[in-house]
Amino acid sequence: VGHMKAISIYALTREQDMNCLQKMERQLSDRSYFLKMREWELSSMKALVEQLERHMENVHLLQIFYSFQIPRLGKEFDLLQIKEKQIVNIELKSGAVSDEAIRKQLLQNRYYLSVLGRNIRSYTYVSSLDRLVRLNNHDHIVEAKWEELCKDLEEESLEYKGNIEELFQAELYLISPLADPDRFLKKEYFLTSQQRDIERQILKKIRAKHTGYFGFTGLPGTGKTMLLYDIAMKLSSRRKNVCMIHCGEVGKKWKVLHDRLLRIDFVSDSQLEGELTEQICMDKYESILVDEAHLLSPERLQRLLEFGKRKPMIFSSDREEMISPEELDRSTIQIIEKLPQVMNFRLTNRIRTNAELSSFVQNMMHFTGRSQKGYPHVSVVYANDDVEAKKLIVCFGSMGYQHDRGESSEEVINSSSSEVNRLVVCLDTRYYYDADRYLRSRNRGVNGESEVRLLFHRLNLAKEELAVVVKENTEVYRVLLELISV
């Protein structure tokens, strides 16, 4: 992704052909794509610059980040002037908008900007009304004078000259309901535009029909749990309770949330065996939500479907189709996908995970030969025996890598809250690639689970760097080298 720079809004608002303007903008801002510039936005910006020229001398010296989006979050700002000590945010509107809408947008922007630890000045300019407003210290919208805005833009400190994307790391805003229950309960989070869109469609249908099946899938780190919990909170805001079913041995981790979320009852999938299912079928619950549905056995799913008739059911599950079909029982997911009139969604924006590592892990599970431009944050090394493997793991350990043996699935699959920045794993002689170039294992894990599936979920915990020590297995080593040296 290009290194996005601040540009002259004076240059941007000179009369010219739209096509040329887009080329100029891309060249000046150094962005990696052509920005689709909208006529109304441009005319609002021209009106803004004309007003500024009436009130300040050096408008042509202003350098501003124009139309910047925080990577992976889809959060967009119209104009940002970033200096050492302060940030000025100006949002452009062409037509009249309610003060409440303006306030909400500026507050949300301020939340995102606040992580940079600088003084923030927030304005909105409504060009059709020639109206300038700002957010005051009490979070209210007040009419603003042009002199105020000019004074802010002429603040003395130095301009930030770097790449704006380096200031905003999506990680700063991404909280996991599990790892940060306090921030989650205080609603200190935002959904991405994709999550909001899926939520809107699901809630709309539930409110209209009071029934229906819904499923969303995504790779680890796409924000499925966050979305499911947010939907649970919205559904539980009325009289009836919501039943949230957890699959796998997650129980303990959720304690803080359980104790504090009203009108949401938590049930583990193992409780679907006994008399509890009778309660679920009673009118106690308005809707049933299932987290980590890929871990649910087909038998338990069938019980749930019998008891939950005529109630909305929402399933959230990991996408695992890059794992060999022989290593994985996909029947649960197939049942969900074929439910009558089910609405299925796919979360694609990886929020938490690093796109490069995620791509490596998927390709490693099923090596199709296609690959991105190399993997600078992946290391693959070879060990001829135990002694060498241990030394290499210690070597990575000294660089801050954590070694994960991944003995059982409970530790791994339920550790969405225990991601690590740097991870080192060891692959021994158990692993091999089959004729279709799927990674396979000669053994089953402790509880008869697929070791490849465990490995997939372990590898997905790495956030920044990943190291693979291959021990006495030249065949797997060759495939991995082929994968990383494209």
GROMACS .gro file of C-alpha atoms in nm:
model
  486
    1VAL     CA    1   0.000   0.000   0.000
    2GLY     CA    2   0.133   0.339  -0.099
    3HIS     CA    3   0.280   0.585   0.143
    4MET     CA    4   0.002   0.842   0.163
    5LYS     CA    5   0.111   1.204   0.191
    6ALA     CA    6  -0.059   1.532   0.274
    7ILE     CA    7  -0.136   1.746  -0.032
    8SER     CA    8  -0.218   2.107  -0.114
    9ILE     CA    9  -0.593   2.161  -0.105
   10TYR     CA   10  -0.527   2.479  -0.300
   11ALA     CA   11  -0.386   2.276  -0.590
   12LEU     CA   12  -0.672   2.031  -0.557
   13THR     CA   13  -0.940   2.299  -0.597
   14ARG     CA   14  -0.809   2.466  -0.914
   15GLU     CA   15  -1.055   2.441  -1.206
   16GLN     CA   16  -0.961   2.148  -1.430
   17ASP     CA   17  -1.078   1.834  -1.602
   18MET     CA   18  -1.185   1.562  -1.355
   19ASN     CA   19  -0.971   1.299  -1.522
   20CYS     CA   20  -0.657   1.514  -1.493
   21LEU     CA   21  -0.747   1.604  -1.137
   22GLN     CA   22  -0.761   1.237  -1.034
   23LYS     CA   23  -0.420   1.174  -1.190
   24MET     CA   24  -0.276   1.479  -1.016
   25GLU     CA   25  -0.428   1.379  -0.681
   26ARG     CA   26  -0.282   1.031  -0.702
   27GLN     CA   27   0.059   1.165  -0.794
   28LEU     CA   28   0.063   1.421  -0.509
   29SER     CA   29  -0.083   1.198  -0.239
   30ASP     CA   30   0.115   0.893  -0.349
   31ARG     CA   31  -0.184   0.668  -0.296
   32SER     CA   32  -0.184   0.327  -0.457
   33TYR     CA   33  -0.511   0.374  -0.649
   34PHE     CA   34  -0.709   0.647  -0.825
   35LEU     CA   35  -0.947   0.815  -0.586
   36LYS     CA   36  -1.303   0.833  -0.713
   37MET     CA   37  -1.365   1.203  -0.657
   38ARG     CA   38  -1.724   1.314  -0.621
   39GLU     CA   39  -1.842   1.638  -0.781
   40TRP     CA   40  -2.032   1.755  -0.474
   41GLU     CA   41  -1.736   1.697  -0.249
   42LEU     CA   42  -1.512   1.888  -0.479
   43SER     CA   43  -1.750   2.184  -0.499
   44SER     CA   44  -1.781   2.186  -0.118
   45MET     CA   45  -1.404   2.189  -0.095
   46LYS     CA   46  -1.381   2.476  -0.344
   47ALA     CA   47  -1.632   2.676  -0.136
   48LEU     CA   48  -1.430   2.600   0.177
   49VAL     CA   49  -1.105   2.718   0.018
   50GLU     CA   50  -1.272   3.040  -0.106
   51GLN     CA   51  -1.394   3.115   0.247
   52LEU     CA   52  -1.050   3.041   0.393
   53GLU     CA   53  -0.892   3.277   0.140
   54ARG     CA   54  -1.112   3.560   0.271
   55HIS     CA   55  -0.985   3.505   0.621
   56MET     CA   56  -0.624   3.395   0.592
   57GLU     CA   57  -0.321   3.476   0.381
   58ASN     CA   58  -0.146   3.155   0.306
   59VAL     CA   59  -0.417   2.910   0.211
   60HIS     CA   60  -0.191   2.787  -0.070
   61LEU     CA   61   0.062   2.669   0.189
   62LEU     CA   62  -0.181   2.434   0.368
   63GLN     CA   63  -0.094   2.065   0.342
   64ILE     CA   64  -0.382   1.835   0.426
   65PHE     CA   65  -0.450   1.461   0.416
   66TYR     CA   66  -0.747   1.429   0.185
   67SER     CA   67  -0.996   1.142   0.193
   68PHE     CA   68  -0.796   0.910   0.415
   69GLN     CA   69  -0.927   0.569   0.520
   70ILE     CA   70  -0.790   0.378   0.819
   71PRO     CA   71  -0.657   0.054   0.670
   72ARG     CA   72  -0.886  -0.247   0.720
   73LEU     CA   73  -1.147  -0.054   0.921
   74GLY     CA   74  -1.316   0.136   0.641
   75LYS     CA   75  -1.322   0.452   0.857
   76GLU     CA   76  -1.289   0.760   0.640
   77PHE     CA   77  -1.197   1.124   0.706
   78ASP     CA   78  -1.250   1.407   0.454
   79LEU     CA   79  -0.973   1.646   0.556
   80LEU     CA   80  -0.708   1.603   0.826
   81GLN     CA   81  -0.431   1.845   0.906
   82ILE     CA   82  -0.187   1.663   1.133
   83LYS     CA   83   0.076   1.850   1.331
   84GLU     CA   84   0.302   1.757   1.621
   85LYS     CA   85   0.067   1.903   1.878
   86GLN     CA   86  -0.275   1.906   1.717
   87ILE     CA   87  -0.505   1.765   1.453
   88VAL     CA   88  -0.770   1.960   1.264
   89ASN     CA   89  -1.047   1.746   1.116
   90ILE     CA   90  -1.286   1.910   0.867
   91GLU     CA   91  -1.579   1.711   0.732
   92LEU     CA   92  -1.752   1.835   0.416
   93LYS     CA   93  -2.130   1.825   0.358
   94SER     CA   94  -2.305   1.961   0.053
   95GLY     CA   95  -2.668   1.951   0.173
   96ALA     CA   96  -2.828   2.021   0.509
   97VAL     CA   97  -2.767   1.752   0.773
   98SER     CA   98  -2.906   1.735   1.127
   99ASP     CA   99  -2.683   1.861   1.407
  100GLU     CA  100  -2.713   1.519   1.569
  101ALA     CA  101  -2.572   1.346   1.258
  102ILE     CA  102  -2.287   1.599   1.243
  103ARG     CA  103  -2.216   1.552   1.613
  104LYS     CA  104  -2.214   1.174   1.589
  105GLN     CA  105  -1.970   1.176   1.299
  106LEU     CA  106  -1.732   1.423   1.464
  107LEU     CA  107  -1.742   1.233   1.795
  108GLN     CA  108  -1.668   0.907   1.619
  109ASN     CA  109  -1.382   1.072   1.427
  110ARG     CA  110  -1.248   1.214   1.750
  111TYR     CA  111  -1.253   0.869   1.910
  112TYR     CA  112  -1.039   0.733   1.626
  113LEU     CA  113  -0.804   1.032   1.632
  114SER     CA  114  -0.765   1.034   2.010
  115VAL     CA  115  -0.520   0.743   2.007
  116LEU     CA  116  -0.262   0.978   1.853
  117GLY     CA  117  -0.255   1.174   2.178
  118ARG     CA  118  -0.279   1.519   2.022
  119ASN     CA  119  -0.517   1.808   2.069
  120ILE     CA  120  -0.813   1.758   1.829
  121ARG     CA  121  -1.016   2.033   1.664
  122SER     CA  122  -1.327   1.910   1.482
  123TYR     CA  123  -1.524   2.107   1.222
  124THR     CA  124  -1.797   2.041   0.968
  125TYR     CA  125  -1.862   2.271   0.672
  126VAL     CA  126  -2.205   2.257   0.507
  127SER     CA  127  -2.144   2.429   0.175
  128SER     CA  128  -2.504   2.475   0.052
  129LEU     CA  129  -2.582   2.675   0.370
  130ASP     CA  130  -2.232   2.820   0.397
  131ARG     CA  131  -2.243   2.699   0.757
  132LEU     CA  132  -1.936   2.620   0.964
  133VAL     CA  133  -1.982   2.435   1.294
  134ARG     CA  134  -1.747   2.273   1.542
  135LEU     CA  135  -1.754   2.024   1.827
  136ASN     CA  136  -1.692   2.204   2.157
  137ASN     CA  137  -1.535   2.066   2.475
  138HIS     CA  138  -1.873   1.955   2.604
  139ASP     CA  139  -1.936   1.746   2.292
  140HIS     CA  140  -2.196   1.987   2.157
  141ILE     CA  141  -2.219   2.128   1.807
  142VAL     CA  142  -2.177   2.507   1.805
  143GLU     CA  143  -2.159   2.762   1.524
  144ALA     CA  144  -1.795   2.838   1.448
  145LYS     CA  145  -1.627   3.153   1.320
  146TRP     CA  146  -1.392   3.134   1.022
  147GLU     CA  147  -1.130   3.315   1.233
  148GLU     CA  148  -1.132   3.018   1.475
  149LEU     CA  149  -1.074   2.766   1.200
  150CYS     CA  150  -0.795   2.974   1.044
  151LYS     CA  151  -0.627   3.015   1.382
  152ASP     CA  152  -0.638   2.637   1.428
  153LEU     CA  153  -0.499   2.572   1.081
  154GLU     CA  154  -0.214   2.818   1.148
  155GLU     CA  155  -0.116   2.657   1.478
  156GLU     CA  156   0.259   2.683   1.528
  157SER     CA  157   0.380   2.323   1.564
  158LEU     CA  158   0.547   2.124   1.286
  159GLU     CA  159   0.351   1.934   1.023
  160TYR     CA  160   0.359   1.555   1.031
  161LYS     CA  161   0.556   1.460   0.722
  162GLY     CA  162   0.540   1.083   0.745
  163ASN     CA  163   0.307   0.818   0.613
  164ILE     CA  164  -0.036   0.868   0.768
  165GLU     CA  165  -0.103   0.494   0.765
  166GLU     CA  166   0.173   0.442   1.017
  167LEU     CA  167  -0.011   0.658   1.269
  168PHE     CA  168  -0.328   0.456   1.251
  169GLN     CA  169  -0.290   0.092   1.325
  170ALA     CA  170  -0.621  -0.086   1.321
  171GLU     CA  171  -0.505  -0.282   1.627
  172LEU     CA  172  -0.548   0.027   1.842
  173TYR     CA  173  -0.924   0.013   1.796
  174LEU     CA  174  -0.985  -0.353   1.786
  175ILE     CA  175  -1.099  -0.498   2.104
  176SER     CA  176  -1.207  -0.850   2.166
  177PRO     CA  177  -1.510  -0.895   2.392
  178LEU     CA  178  -1.304  -1.168   2.560
  179ALA     CA  179  -0.973  -0.992   2.605
  180ASP     CA  180  -1.122  -0.650   2.683
  181PRO     CA  181  -1.459  -0.714   2.848
  182ASP     CA  182  -1.451  -0.374   3.020
  183ARG     CA  183  -1.400  -0.176   2.703
  184PHE     CA  184  -1.657  -0.392   2.530
  185LEU     CA  185  -1.919  -0.334   2.799
  186LYS     CA  186  -1.851   0.040   2.790
  187LYS     CA  187  -1.914   0.020   2.415
  188GLU     CA  188  -1.568   0.155   2.339
  189TYR     CA  189  -1.563  -0.009   1.999
  190PHE     CA  190  -1.696   0.042   1.650
  191LEU     CA  191  -1.805  -0.213   1.399
  192THR     CA  192  -1.649  -0.197   1.055
  193SER     CA  193  -1.879  -0.093   0.771
  194GLN     CA  194  -1.906  -0.457   0.665
  195GLN     CA  195  -2.005  -0.574   1.014
  196ARG     CA  196  -2.264  -0.295   1.040
  197ASP     CA  197  -2.412  -0.389   0.705
  198ILE     CA  198  -2.450  -0.758   0.799
  199GLU     CA  199  -2.599  -0.663   1.135
  200ARG     CA  200  -2.853  -0.430   0.972
  201GLN     CA  201  -2.972  -0.698   0.733
  202ILE     CA  202  -3.007  -0.960   1.010
  203LEU     CA  203  -3.189  -0.731   1.256
  204LYS     CA  204  -3.421  -0.602   0.986
  205LYS     CA  205  -3.536  -0.951   0.897
  206ILE     CA  206  -3.569  -1.060   1.263
  207ARG     CA  207  -3.782  -0.755   1.343
  208ALA     CA  208  -4.006  -0.821   1.047
  209LYS     CA  209  -4.040  -1.200   1.077
  210HIS     CA  210  -3.935  -1.291   1.437
  211THR     CA  211  -3.779  -1.605   1.295
  212GLY     CA  212  -3.521  -1.723   1.040
  213TYR     CA  213  -3.176  -1.877   1.016
  214PHE     CA  214  -2.866  -1.660   0.977
  215GLY     CA  215  -2.502  -1.756   0.948
  216PHE     CA  216  -2.184  -1.564   0.908
  217THR     CA  217  -1.841  -1.708   0.851
  218GLY     CA  218  -1.498  -1.556   0.830
  219LEU     CA  219  -1.133  -1.630   0.886
  220PRO     CA  220  -1.002  -1.599   1.241
  221GLY     CA  221  -0.967  -1.229   1.319
  222THR     CA  222  -1.249  -1.093   1.102
  223GLY     CA  223  -1.451  -0.984   1.406
  224LYS     CA  224  -1.717  -1.257   1.415
  225THR     CA  225  -1.744  -1.279   1.793
  226MET     CA  226  -1.762  -0.901   1.823
  227LEU     CA  227  -2.044  -0.891   1.569
  228LEU     CA  228  -2.234  -1.176   1.736
  229TYR     CA  229  -2.210  -1.006   2.076
  230ASP     CA  230  -2.317  -0.672   1.940
  231ILE     CA  231  -2.623  -0.836   1.781
  232ALA     CA  232  -2.693  -1.016   2.112
  233MET     CA  233  -2.686  -0.685   2.298
  234LYS     CA  234  -2.923  -0.524   2.049
  235LEU     CA  235  -3.164  -0.820   2.057
  236SER     CA  236  -3.164  -0.832   2.437
  237SER     CA  237  -3.261  -0.470   2.474
  238ARG     CA  238  -3.628  -0.566   2.471
  239ARG     CA  239  -3.824  -0.783   2.716
  240LYS     CA  240  -3.712  -1.133   2.615
  241ASN     CA  241  -3.383  -1.301   2.681
  242VAL     CA  242  -3.123  -1.414   2.434
  243CYS     CA  243  -2.960  -1.756   2.460
  244MET     CA  244  -2.589  -1.757   2.364
  245ILE     CA  245  -2.440  -2.101   2.306
  246HIS     CA  246  -2.064  -2.152   2.326
  247CYS     CA  247  -1.898  -2.445   2.160
  248GLY     CA  248  -1.582  -2.598   2.293
  249GLU     CA  249  -1.449  -2.547   2.643
  250VAL     CA  250  -1.474  -2.171   2.646
  251GLY     CA  251  -1.673  -2.123   2.963
  252LYS     CA  252  -1.421  -1.973   3.202
  253LYS     CA  253  -1.300  -1.697   2.974
  254TRP     CA  254  -1.645  -1.544   2.947
  255LYS     CA  255  -1.705  -1.505   3.318
  256VAL     CA  256  -1.671  -1.126   3.331
  257LEU     CA  257  -1.910  -1.082   3.040
  258HIS     CA  258  -2.158  -1.335   3.174
  259ASP     CA  259  -2.182  -1.164   3.507
  260ARG     CA  260  -2.254  -0.828   3.355
  261LEU     CA  261  -2.462  -0.882   3.044
  262LEU     CA  262  -2.826  -0.875   3.140
  263ARG     CA  263  -3.090  -1.069   2.951
  264ILE     CA  264  -2.829  -1.287   2.782
  265ASP     CA  265  -2.799  -1.643   2.913
  266PHE     CA  266  -2.489  -1.847   2.838
  267VAL     CA  267  -2.508  -2.216   2.767
  268SER     CA  268  -2.226  -2.446   2.663
  269ASP     CA  269  -2.286  -2.686   2.377
  270SER     CA  270  -2.232  -2.981   2.614
  271GLN     CA  271  -2.550  -2.876   2.795
  272LEU     CA  272  -2.747  -2.944   2.476
  273GLU     CA  273  -2.754  -3.309   2.575
  274GLY     CA  274  -2.977  -3.295   2.881
  275GLU     CA  275  -3.290  -3.132   3.014
  276LEU     CA  276  -3.162  -2.782   2.938
  277THR     CA  277  -3.270  -2.818   2.579
  278GLU     CA  278  -3.626  -2.835   2.711
  279GLN     CA  279  -3.583  -2.488   2.856
  280ILE     CA  280  -3.452  -2.353   2.530
  281CYS     CA  281  -3.764  -2.469   2.354
  282MET     CA  282  -3.981  -2.288   2.606
  283ASP     CA  283  -4.071  -1.929   2.548
  284LYS     CA  284  -3.792  -1.807   2.767
  285TYR     CA  285  -3.571  -1.705   2.477
  286GLU     CA  286  -3.648  -1.475   2.192
  287SER     CA  287  -3.349  -1.582   1.989
  288ILE     CA  288  -3.062  -1.830   1.993
  289LEU     CA  289  -2.707  -1.735   1.898
  290VAL     CA  290  -2.425  -1.986   1.849
  291ASP     CA  291  -2.060  -1.884   1.867
  292GLU     CA  292  -1.786  -2.099   1.707
  293ALA     CA  293  -2.057  -2.309   1.540
  294HIS     CA  294  -1.791  -2.502   1.341
  295LEU     CA  295  -1.710  -2.683   1.669
  296LEU     CA  296  -2.069  -2.802   1.717
  297SER     CA  297  -2.132  -3.170   1.648
  298PRO     CA  298  -2.401  -3.251   1.388
  299GLU     CA  299  -2.601  -3.434   1.660
  300ARG     CA  300  -2.606  -3.133   1.891
  301LEU     CA  301  -2.693  -2.906   1.602
  302GLN     CA  302  -2.992  -3.127   1.514
  303ARG     CA  303  -3.117  -3.113   1.875
  304LEU     CA  304  -3.086  -2.738   1.873
  305LEU     CA  305  -3.277  -2.708   1.546
  306GLU     CA  306  -3.560  -2.921   1.683
  307PHE     CA  307  -3.594  -2.711   1.996
  308GLY     CA  308  -3.543  -2.375   1.839
  309LYS     CA  309  -3.813  -2.394   1.575
  310ARG     CA  310  -3.976  -2.060   1.491
  311LYS     CA  311  -3.706  -1.860   1.667
  312PRO     CA  312  -3.431  -1.664   1.502
  313MET     CA  313  -3.102  -1.854   1.512
  314ILE     CA  314  -2.770  -1.694   1.431
  315PHE     CA  315  -2.455  -1.904   1.378
  316SER     CA  316  -2.105  -1.761   1.376
  317SER     CA  317  -1.828  -1.988   1.250
  318ASP     CA  318  -1.470  -1.994   1.127
  319ARG     CA  319  -1.398  -2.045   0.761
  320GLU     CA  320  -1.184  -2.355   0.732
  321GLU     CA  321  -1.219  -2.454   0.369
  322MET     CA  322  -0.845  -2.431   0.312
  323ILE     CA  323  -0.803  -2.733   0.540
  324SER     CA  324  -0.808  -3.077   0.372
  325PRO     CA  325  -1.164  -3.221   0.359
  326GLU     CA  326  -1.029  -3.550   0.499
  327GLU     CA  327  -0.898  -3.371   0.805
  328LEU     CA  328  -1.225  -3.205   0.888
  329ASP     CA  329  -1.584  -3.303   0.941
  330ARG     CA  330  -1.768  -3.032   0.755
  331SER     CA  331  -2.115  -3.175   0.805
  332THR     CA  332  -2.219  -2.919   1.069
  333ILE     CA  333  -2.136  -2.624   0.847
  334GLN     CA  334  -2.306  -2.790   0.551
  335ILE     CA  335  -2.626  -2.839   0.752
  336ILE     CA  336  -2.623  -2.471   0.851
  337GLU     CA  337  -2.561  -2.355   0.494
  338LYS     CA  338  -2.854  -2.561   0.366
  339LEU     CA  339  -3.112  -2.458   0.627
  340PRO     CA  340  -3.440  -2.339   0.470
  341GLN     CA  341  -3.420  -1.971   0.363
  342VAL     CA  342  -3.100  -1.922   0.559
  343MET     CA  343  -2.919  -1.590   0.507
  344ASN     CA  344  -2.544  -1.657   0.486
  345PHE     CA  345  -2.283  -1.381   0.507
  346ARG     CA  346  -1.906  -1.385   0.475
  347LEU     CA  347  -1.685  -1.149   0.668
  348THR     CA  348  -1.388  -1.068   0.450
  349ASN     CA  349  -1.208  -0.775   0.608
  350ARG     CA  350  -0.943  -0.915   0.832
  351ILE     CA  351  -0.929  -0.675   1.116
  352ARG     CA  352  -0.725  -0.837   1.381
  353THR     CA  353  -0.504  -1.057   1.174
  354ASN     CA  354  -0.222  -0.953   0.958
  355ALA     CA  355  -0.319  -1.007   0.593
  356GLU     CA  356   0.028  -1.129   0.498
  357LEU     CA  357   0.044  -1.396   0.771
  358SER     CA  358  -0.314  -1.496   0.703
  359SER     CA  359  -0.238  -1.548   0.335
  360PHE     CA  360   0.070  -1.755   0.423
  361VAL     CA  361  -0.126  -1.980   0.660
  362GLN     CA  362  -0.403  -2.039   0.406
  363ASN     CA  363  -0.153  -2.122   0.133
  364MET     CA  364   0.038  -2.347   0.368
  365MET     CA  365  -0.278  -2.547   0.444
  366HIS     CA  366  -0.358  -2.586   0.077
  367PHE     CA  367  -0.068  -2.495  -0.147
  368THR     CA  368  -0.214  -2.387  -0.477
  369GLY     CA  369   0.103  -2.222  -0.603
  370ARG     CA  370  -0.057  -1.878  -0.617
  371SER     CA  371   0.091  -1.635  -0.373
  372GLN     CA  372   0.138  -1.272  -0.293
  373LYS     CA  373   0.464  -1.085  -0.335
  374GLY     CA  374   0.665  -1.279  -0.081
  375TYR     CA  375   0.632  -1.299   0.293
  376PRO     CA  376   0.876  -1.065   0.470
  377HIS     CA  377   0.737  -1.153   0.815
  378VAL     CA  378   0.758  -1.531   0.781
  379SER     CA  379   1.073  -1.735   0.855
  380VAL     CA  380   1.113  -2.100   0.763
  381VAL     CA  381   1.421  -2.291   0.886
  382TYR     CA  382   1.533  -2.653   0.890
  383ALA     CA  383   1.647  -2.880   1.174
  384ASN     CA  384   1.794  -3.230   1.126
  385ASP     CA  385   1.714  -3.354   1.476
  386ASP     CA  386   1.571  -3.264   1.817
  387VAL     CA  387   1.883  -3.088   1.937
  388GLU     CA  388   1.895  -2.855   1.635
  389ALA     CA  389   1.520  -2.791   1.655
  390LYS     CA  390   1.544  -2.691   2.023
  391LYS     CA  391   1.836  -2.458   1.951
  392LEU     CA  392   1.651  -2.290   1.667
  393ILE     CA  393   1.341  -2.247   1.884
  394VAL     CA  394   1.557  -2.092   2.158
  395CYS     CA  395   1.713  -1.864   1.896
  396PHE     CA  396   1.368  -1.737   1.790
  397GLY     CA  397   1.273  -1.715   2.158
  398SER     CA  398   1.560  -1.472   2.214
  399MET     CA  399   1.404  -1.251   1.945
  400GLY     CA  400   1.074  -1.244   2.129
  401TYR     CA  401   0.896  -1.535   1.959
  402GLN     CA  402   0.668  -1.747   2.174
  403HIS     CA  403   0.680  -2.121   2.128
  404ASP     CA  404   0.343  -2.289   2.120
  405ARG     CA  405   0.325  -2.666   2.148
  406GLY     CA  406  -0.052  -2.665   2.104
  407GLU     CA  407  -0.125  -2.987   2.289
  408SER     CA  408  -0.502  -2.970   2.285
  409SER     CA  409  -0.772  -2.793   2.095
  410GLU     CA  410  -0.931  -2.637   2.402
  411GLU     CA  411  -0.616  -2.432   2.456
  412VAL     CA  412  -0.593  -2.330   2.097
  413ILE     CA  413  -0.933  -2.288   1.944
  414ASN     CA  414  -1.062  -2.097   2.242
  415SER     CA  415  -0.768  -1.869   2.271
  416SER     CA  416  -0.896  -1.588   2.053
  417SER     CA  417  -0.798  -1.369   2.345
  418SER     CA  418  -0.441  -1.496   2.368
  419GLU     CA  419  -0.290  -1.386   2.042
  420VAL     CA  420   0.083  -1.345   2.026
  421ASN     CA  421   0.287  -1.093   1.833
  422ARG     CA  422   0.552  -1.344   1.732
  423LEU     CA  423   0.500  -1.716   1.717
  424VAL     CA  424   0.733  -2.007   1.646
  425VAL     CA  425   0.601  -2.356   1.574
  426CYS     CA  426   0.778  -2.681   1.495
  427LEU     CA  427   0.658  -2.919   1.222
  428ASP     CA  428   0.793  -3.272   1.250
  429THR     CA  429   0.765  -3.594   1.048
  430ARG     CA  430   0.392  -3.631   1.116
  431TYR     CA  431   0.306  -3.378   0.848
  432TYR     CA  432   0.299  -3.429   0.474
  433TYR     CA  433   0.137  -3.289   0.160
  434ASP     CA  434  -0.110  -3.514  -0.020
  435ALA     CA  435  -0.156  -3.541  -0.397
  436ASP     CA  436  -0.383  -3.233  -0.399
  437ARG     CA  437  -0.122  -3.041  -0.200
  438TYR     CA  438  -0.330  -3.022   0.116
  439LEU     CA  439  -0.126  -3.036   0.436
  440ARG     CA  440  -0.210  -3.362   0.621
  441SER     CA  441  -0.103  -3.531   0.942
  442ARG     CA  442  -0.036  -3.901   0.998
  443ASN     CA  443  -0.176  -3.884   1.354
  444ARG     CA  444  -0.491  -3.767   1.528
  445GLY     CA  445  -0.462  -3.533   1.826
  446VAL     CA  446  -0.539  -3.606   2.191
  447ASN     CA  447  -0.919  -3.622   2.162
  448GLY     CA  448  -0.912  -3.767   1.814
  449GLU     CA  449  -0.910  -3.422   1.658
  450SER     CA  450  -0.738  -3.322   1.341
  451GLU     CA  451  -0.387  -3.200   1.414
  452VAL     CA  452  -0.393  -2.998   1.095
  453ARG     CA  453  -0.696  -2.810   1.213
  454LEU     CA  454  -0.527  -2.742   1.548
  455LEU     CA  455  -0.220  -2.619   1.365
  456PHE     CA  456  -0.433  -2.388   1.148
  457HIS     CA  457  -0.589  -2.224   1.454
  458ARG     CA  458  -0.254  -2.199   1.632
  459LEU     CA  459  -0.084  -2.033   1.337
  460ASN     CA  460  -0.367  -1.783   1.309
  461LEU     CA  461  -0.284  -1.650   1.656
  462ALA     CA  462   0.034  -1.483   1.528
  463LYS     CA  463  -0.015  -1.111   1.480
  464GLU     CA  464   0.318  -0.983   1.348
  465GLU     CA  465   0.578  -1.249   1.278
  466LEU     CA  466   0.565  -1.621   1.224
  467ALA     CA  467   0.851  -1.872   1.229
  468VAL     CA  468   0.829  -2.236   1.126
  469VAL     CA  469   1.101  -2.480   1.229
  470VAL     CA  470   1.072  -2.789   1.008
  471LYS     CA  471   1.228  -3.094   1.172
  472GLU     CA  472   1.350  -3.396   0.965
  473ASN     CA  473   1.093  -3.335   0.695
  474THR     CA  474   1.253  -3.221   0.371
  475GLU     CA  475   0.934  -3.271   0.172
  476VAL     CA  476   0.730  -3.020   0.375
  477TYR     CA  477   1.034  -2.790   0.396
  478ARG     CA  478   1.061  -2.778   0.015
  479VAL     CA  479   0.694  -2.689  -0.028
  480LEU     CA  480   0.719  -2.409   0.230
  481LEU     CA  481   1.030  -2.269   0.065
  482GLU     CA  482   0.853  -2.277  -0.269
  483LEU     CA  483   0.562  -2.092  -0.110
  484ILE     CA  484   0.770  -1.812   0.042
  485SER     CA  485   1.008  -1.758  -0.247
  486VAL     CA  486   0.758  -1.670  -0.517
   0.00000   0.00000   0.00000
